[in-house]
JSON list of C-alpha atoms in Angstrom, two decimals:
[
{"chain": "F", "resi": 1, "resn": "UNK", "atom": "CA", "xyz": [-10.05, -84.71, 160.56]},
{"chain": "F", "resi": 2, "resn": "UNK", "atom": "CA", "xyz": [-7.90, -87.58, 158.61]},
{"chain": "F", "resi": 3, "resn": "UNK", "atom": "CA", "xyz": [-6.08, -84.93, 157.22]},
{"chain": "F", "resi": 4, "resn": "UNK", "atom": "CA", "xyz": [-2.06, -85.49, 156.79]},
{"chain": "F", "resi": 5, "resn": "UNK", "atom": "CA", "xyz": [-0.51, -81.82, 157.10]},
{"chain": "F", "resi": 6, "resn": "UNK", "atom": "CA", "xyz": [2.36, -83.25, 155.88]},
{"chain": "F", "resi": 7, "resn": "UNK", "atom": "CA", "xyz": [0.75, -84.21, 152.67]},
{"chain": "F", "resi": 8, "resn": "UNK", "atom": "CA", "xyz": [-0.14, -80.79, 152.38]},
{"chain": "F", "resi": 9, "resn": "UNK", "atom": "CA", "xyz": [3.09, -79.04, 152.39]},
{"chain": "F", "resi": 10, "resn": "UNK", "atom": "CA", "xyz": [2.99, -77.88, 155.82]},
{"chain": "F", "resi": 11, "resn": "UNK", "atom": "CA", "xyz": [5.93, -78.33, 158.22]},
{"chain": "F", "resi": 12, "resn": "UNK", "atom": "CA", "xyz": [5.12, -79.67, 161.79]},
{"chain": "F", "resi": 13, "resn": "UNK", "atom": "CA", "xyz": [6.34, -76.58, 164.35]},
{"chain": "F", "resi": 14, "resn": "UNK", "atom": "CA", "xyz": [6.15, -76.81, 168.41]},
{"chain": "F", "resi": 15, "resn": "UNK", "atom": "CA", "xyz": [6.03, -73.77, 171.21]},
{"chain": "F", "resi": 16, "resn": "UNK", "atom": "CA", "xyz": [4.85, -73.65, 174.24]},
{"chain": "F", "resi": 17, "resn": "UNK", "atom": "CA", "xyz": [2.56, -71.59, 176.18]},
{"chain": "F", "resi": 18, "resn": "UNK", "atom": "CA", "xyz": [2.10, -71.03, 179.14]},
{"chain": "F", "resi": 19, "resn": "UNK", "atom": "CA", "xyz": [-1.18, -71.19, 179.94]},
{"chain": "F", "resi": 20, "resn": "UNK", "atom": "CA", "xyz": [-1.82, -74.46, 177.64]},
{"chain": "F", "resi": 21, "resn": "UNK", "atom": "CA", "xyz": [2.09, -76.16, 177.49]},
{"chain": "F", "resi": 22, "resn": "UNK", "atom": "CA", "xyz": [3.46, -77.74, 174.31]},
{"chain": "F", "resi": 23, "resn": "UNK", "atom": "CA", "xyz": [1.85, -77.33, 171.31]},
{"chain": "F", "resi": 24, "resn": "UNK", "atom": "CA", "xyz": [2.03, -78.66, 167.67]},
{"chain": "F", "resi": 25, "resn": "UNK", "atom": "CA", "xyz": [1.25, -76.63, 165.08]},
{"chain": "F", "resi": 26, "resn": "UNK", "atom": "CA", "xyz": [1.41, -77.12, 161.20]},
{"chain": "F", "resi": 27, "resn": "UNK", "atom": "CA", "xyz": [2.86, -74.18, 159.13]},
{"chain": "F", "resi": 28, "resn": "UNK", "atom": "CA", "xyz": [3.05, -73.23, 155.59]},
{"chain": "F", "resi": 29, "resn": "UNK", "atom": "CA", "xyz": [5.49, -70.45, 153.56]},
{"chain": "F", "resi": 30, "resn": "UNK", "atom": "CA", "xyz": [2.90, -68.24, 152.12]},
{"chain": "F", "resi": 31, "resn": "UNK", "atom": "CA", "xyz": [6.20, -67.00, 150.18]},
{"chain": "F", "resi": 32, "resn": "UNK", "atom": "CA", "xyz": [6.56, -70.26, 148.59]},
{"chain": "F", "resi": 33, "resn": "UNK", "atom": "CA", "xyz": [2.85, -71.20, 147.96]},
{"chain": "F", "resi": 34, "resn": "UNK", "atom": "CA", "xyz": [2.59, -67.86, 146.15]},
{"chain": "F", "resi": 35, "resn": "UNK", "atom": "CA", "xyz": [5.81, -68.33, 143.93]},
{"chain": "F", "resi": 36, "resn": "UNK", "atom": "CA", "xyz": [4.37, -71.63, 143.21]},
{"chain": "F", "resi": 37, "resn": "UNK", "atom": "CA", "xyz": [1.02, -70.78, 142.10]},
{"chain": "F", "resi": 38, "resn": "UNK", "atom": "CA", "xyz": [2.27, -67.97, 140.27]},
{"chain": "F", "resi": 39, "resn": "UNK", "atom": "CA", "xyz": [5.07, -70.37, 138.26]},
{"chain": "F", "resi": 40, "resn": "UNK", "atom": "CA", "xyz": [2.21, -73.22, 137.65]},
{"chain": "F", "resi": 41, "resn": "UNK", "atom": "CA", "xyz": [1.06, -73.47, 134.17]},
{"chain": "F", "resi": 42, "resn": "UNK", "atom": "CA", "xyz": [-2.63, -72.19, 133.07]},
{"chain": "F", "resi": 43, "resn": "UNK", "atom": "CA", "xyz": [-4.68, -73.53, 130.31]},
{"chain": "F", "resi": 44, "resn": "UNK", "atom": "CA", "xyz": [-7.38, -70.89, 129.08]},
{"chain": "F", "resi": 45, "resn": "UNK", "atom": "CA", "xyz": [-10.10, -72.10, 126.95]},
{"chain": "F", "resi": 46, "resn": "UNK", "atom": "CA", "xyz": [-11.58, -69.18, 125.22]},
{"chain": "F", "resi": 47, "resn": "UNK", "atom": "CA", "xyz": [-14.97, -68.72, 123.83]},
{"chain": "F", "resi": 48, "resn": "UNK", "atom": "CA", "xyz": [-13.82, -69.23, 120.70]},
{"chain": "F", "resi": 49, "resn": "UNK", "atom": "CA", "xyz": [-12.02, -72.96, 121.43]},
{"chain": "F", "resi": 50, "resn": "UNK", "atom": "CA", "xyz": [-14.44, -74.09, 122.99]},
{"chain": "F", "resi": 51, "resn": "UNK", "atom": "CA", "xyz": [-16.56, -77.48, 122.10]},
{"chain": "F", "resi": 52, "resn": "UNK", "atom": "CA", "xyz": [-19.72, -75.66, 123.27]},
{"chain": "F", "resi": 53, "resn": "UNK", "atom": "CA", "xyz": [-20.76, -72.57, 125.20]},
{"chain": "F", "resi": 54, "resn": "UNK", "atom": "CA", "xyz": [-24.14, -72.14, 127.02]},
{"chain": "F", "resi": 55, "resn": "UNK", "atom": "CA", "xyz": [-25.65, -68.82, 127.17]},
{"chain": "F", "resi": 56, "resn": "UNK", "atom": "CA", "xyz": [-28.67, -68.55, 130.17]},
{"chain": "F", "resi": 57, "resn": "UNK", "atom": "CA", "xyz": [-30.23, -66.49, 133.02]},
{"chain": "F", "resi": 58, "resn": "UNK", "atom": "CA", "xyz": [-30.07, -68.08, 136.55]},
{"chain": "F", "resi": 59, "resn": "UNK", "atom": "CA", "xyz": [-32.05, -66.79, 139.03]},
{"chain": "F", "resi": 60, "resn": "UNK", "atom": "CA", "xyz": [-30.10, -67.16, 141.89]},
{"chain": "F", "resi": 61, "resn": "UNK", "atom": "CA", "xyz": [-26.70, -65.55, 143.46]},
{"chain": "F", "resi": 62, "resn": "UNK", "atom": "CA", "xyz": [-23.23, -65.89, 141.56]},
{"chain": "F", "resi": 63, "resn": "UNK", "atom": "CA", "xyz": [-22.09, -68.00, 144.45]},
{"chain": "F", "resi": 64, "resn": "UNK", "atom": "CA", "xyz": [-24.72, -70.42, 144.36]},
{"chain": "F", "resi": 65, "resn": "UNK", "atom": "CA", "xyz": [-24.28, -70.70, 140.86]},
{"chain": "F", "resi": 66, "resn": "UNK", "atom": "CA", "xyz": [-20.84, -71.32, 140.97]},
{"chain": "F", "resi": 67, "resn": "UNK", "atom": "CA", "xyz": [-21.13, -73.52, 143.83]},
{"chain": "F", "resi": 68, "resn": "UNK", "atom": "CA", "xyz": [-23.55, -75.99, 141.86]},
{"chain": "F", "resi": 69, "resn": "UNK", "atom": "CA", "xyz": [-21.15, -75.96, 138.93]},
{"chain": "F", "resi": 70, "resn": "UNK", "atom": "CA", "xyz": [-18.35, -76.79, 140.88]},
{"chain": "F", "resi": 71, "resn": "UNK", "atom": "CA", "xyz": [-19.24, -78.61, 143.67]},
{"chain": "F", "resi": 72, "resn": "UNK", "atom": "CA", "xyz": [-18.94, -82.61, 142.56]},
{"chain": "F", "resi": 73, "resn": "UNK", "atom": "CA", "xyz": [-22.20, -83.58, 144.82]},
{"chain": "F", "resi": 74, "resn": "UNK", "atom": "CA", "xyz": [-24.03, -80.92, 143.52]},
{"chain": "F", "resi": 75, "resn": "UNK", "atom": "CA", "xyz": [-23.44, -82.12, 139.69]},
{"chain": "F", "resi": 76, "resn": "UNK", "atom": "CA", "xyz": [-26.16, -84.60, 139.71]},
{"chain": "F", "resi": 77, "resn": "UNK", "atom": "CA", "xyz": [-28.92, -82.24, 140.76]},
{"chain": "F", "resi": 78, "resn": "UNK", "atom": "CA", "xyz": [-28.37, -80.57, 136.87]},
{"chain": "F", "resi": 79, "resn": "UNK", "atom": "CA", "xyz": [-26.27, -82.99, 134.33]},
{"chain": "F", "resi": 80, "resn": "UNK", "atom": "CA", "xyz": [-28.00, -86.31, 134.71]},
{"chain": "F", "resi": 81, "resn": "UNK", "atom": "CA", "xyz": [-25.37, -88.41, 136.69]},
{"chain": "F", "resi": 82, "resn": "UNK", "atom": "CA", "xyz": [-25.35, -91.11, 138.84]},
{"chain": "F", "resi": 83, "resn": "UNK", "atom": "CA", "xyz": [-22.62, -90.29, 140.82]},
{"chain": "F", "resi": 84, "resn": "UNK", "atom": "CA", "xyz": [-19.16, -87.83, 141.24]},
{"chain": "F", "resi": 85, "resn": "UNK", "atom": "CA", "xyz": [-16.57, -89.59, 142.09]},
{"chain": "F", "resi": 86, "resn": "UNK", "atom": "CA", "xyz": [-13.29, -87.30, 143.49]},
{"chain": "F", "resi": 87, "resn": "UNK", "atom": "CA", "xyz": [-10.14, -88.14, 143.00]},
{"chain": "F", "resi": 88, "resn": "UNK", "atom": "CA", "xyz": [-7.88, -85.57, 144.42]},
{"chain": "F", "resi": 89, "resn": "UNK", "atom": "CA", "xyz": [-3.88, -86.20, 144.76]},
{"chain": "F", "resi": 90, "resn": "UNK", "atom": "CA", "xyz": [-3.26, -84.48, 147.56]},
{"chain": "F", "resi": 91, "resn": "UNK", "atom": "CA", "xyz": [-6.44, -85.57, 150.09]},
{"chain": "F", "resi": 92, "resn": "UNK", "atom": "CA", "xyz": [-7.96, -82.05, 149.18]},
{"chain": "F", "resi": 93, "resn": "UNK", "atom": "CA", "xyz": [-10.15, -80.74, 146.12]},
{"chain": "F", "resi": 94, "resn": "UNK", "atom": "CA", "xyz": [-7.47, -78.13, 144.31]},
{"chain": "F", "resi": 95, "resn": "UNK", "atom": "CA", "xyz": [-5.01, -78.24, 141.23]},
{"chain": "F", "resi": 96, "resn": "UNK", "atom": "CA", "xyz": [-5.15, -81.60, 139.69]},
{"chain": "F", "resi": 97, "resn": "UNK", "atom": "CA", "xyz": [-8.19, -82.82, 141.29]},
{"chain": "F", "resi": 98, "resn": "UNK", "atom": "CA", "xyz": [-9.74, -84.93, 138.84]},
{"chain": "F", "resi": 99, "resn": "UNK", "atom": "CA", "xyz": [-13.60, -85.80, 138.69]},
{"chain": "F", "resi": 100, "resn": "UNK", "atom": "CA", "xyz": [-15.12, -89.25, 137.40]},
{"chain": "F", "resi": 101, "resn": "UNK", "atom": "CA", "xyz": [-19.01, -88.84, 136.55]},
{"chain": "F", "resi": 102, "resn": "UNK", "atom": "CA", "xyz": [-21.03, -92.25, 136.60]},
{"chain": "F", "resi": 103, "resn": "UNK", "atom": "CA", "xyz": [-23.84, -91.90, 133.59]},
{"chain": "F", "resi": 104, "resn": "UNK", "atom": "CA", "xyz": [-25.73, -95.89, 134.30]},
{"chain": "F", "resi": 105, "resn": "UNK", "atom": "CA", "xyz": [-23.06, -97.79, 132.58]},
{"chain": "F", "resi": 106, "resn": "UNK", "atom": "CA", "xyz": [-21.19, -94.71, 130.72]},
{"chain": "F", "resi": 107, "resn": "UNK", "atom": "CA", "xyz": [-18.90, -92.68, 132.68]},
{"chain": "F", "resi": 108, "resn": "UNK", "atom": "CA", "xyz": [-17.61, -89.25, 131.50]},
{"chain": "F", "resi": 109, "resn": "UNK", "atom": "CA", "xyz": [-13.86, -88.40, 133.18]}
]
């Protein structure tokens, strides 16, 4: 999948069973992942510091709506770009991904 577990945080384990032999697997301390998200710093923007708010109906489920808001490859079906381009640190979308949005010759990061 071009995906380096390592990268991700997850530690390479082995066992073996019997009916298979060795096997690597990739593990991750649900402890620690929790204690970090919980220690990460979050940035609120209320309705009241916002630039602008949009207030609308859309007739369709809240997880297709959120998924065209959110998604990067869905963004040009409703703001007018070009092109999304993802840049995320880690090889995954999550904290700190960051989003370039192609406009002709304007771009909007």
């Amino acid at each position: 999948m071009g995906i380096d577990p390592a990268a991700q945080g997850l530690v390479e384990h082995h066992e073996t069973i019997d009916i298979i032999g060795d096997v690597t697997l990739w593990l991750r301390d649900l402890e620690d992942a929790w204690q970090q998200e919980n220690e990460r710093r979050r940035t609120e923007v209320t309705r009241a510091g916002s630039h602008a708010t949009w207030d609308f109906d859309i007739a369709a489920a809240r997880p297709v709506a959120w998924e065209h808001f959110t998604v990067p490859g869905h963004r040009p079906k409703w703001q007018s770009t070009d092109a999304v381009l993802e840049n995320a640190a880690n090889g995954r979308r999550g904290v700190g991904t960051k989003n370039h949005c192609m406009h002709g010759k304007d771009a909007i990061i």
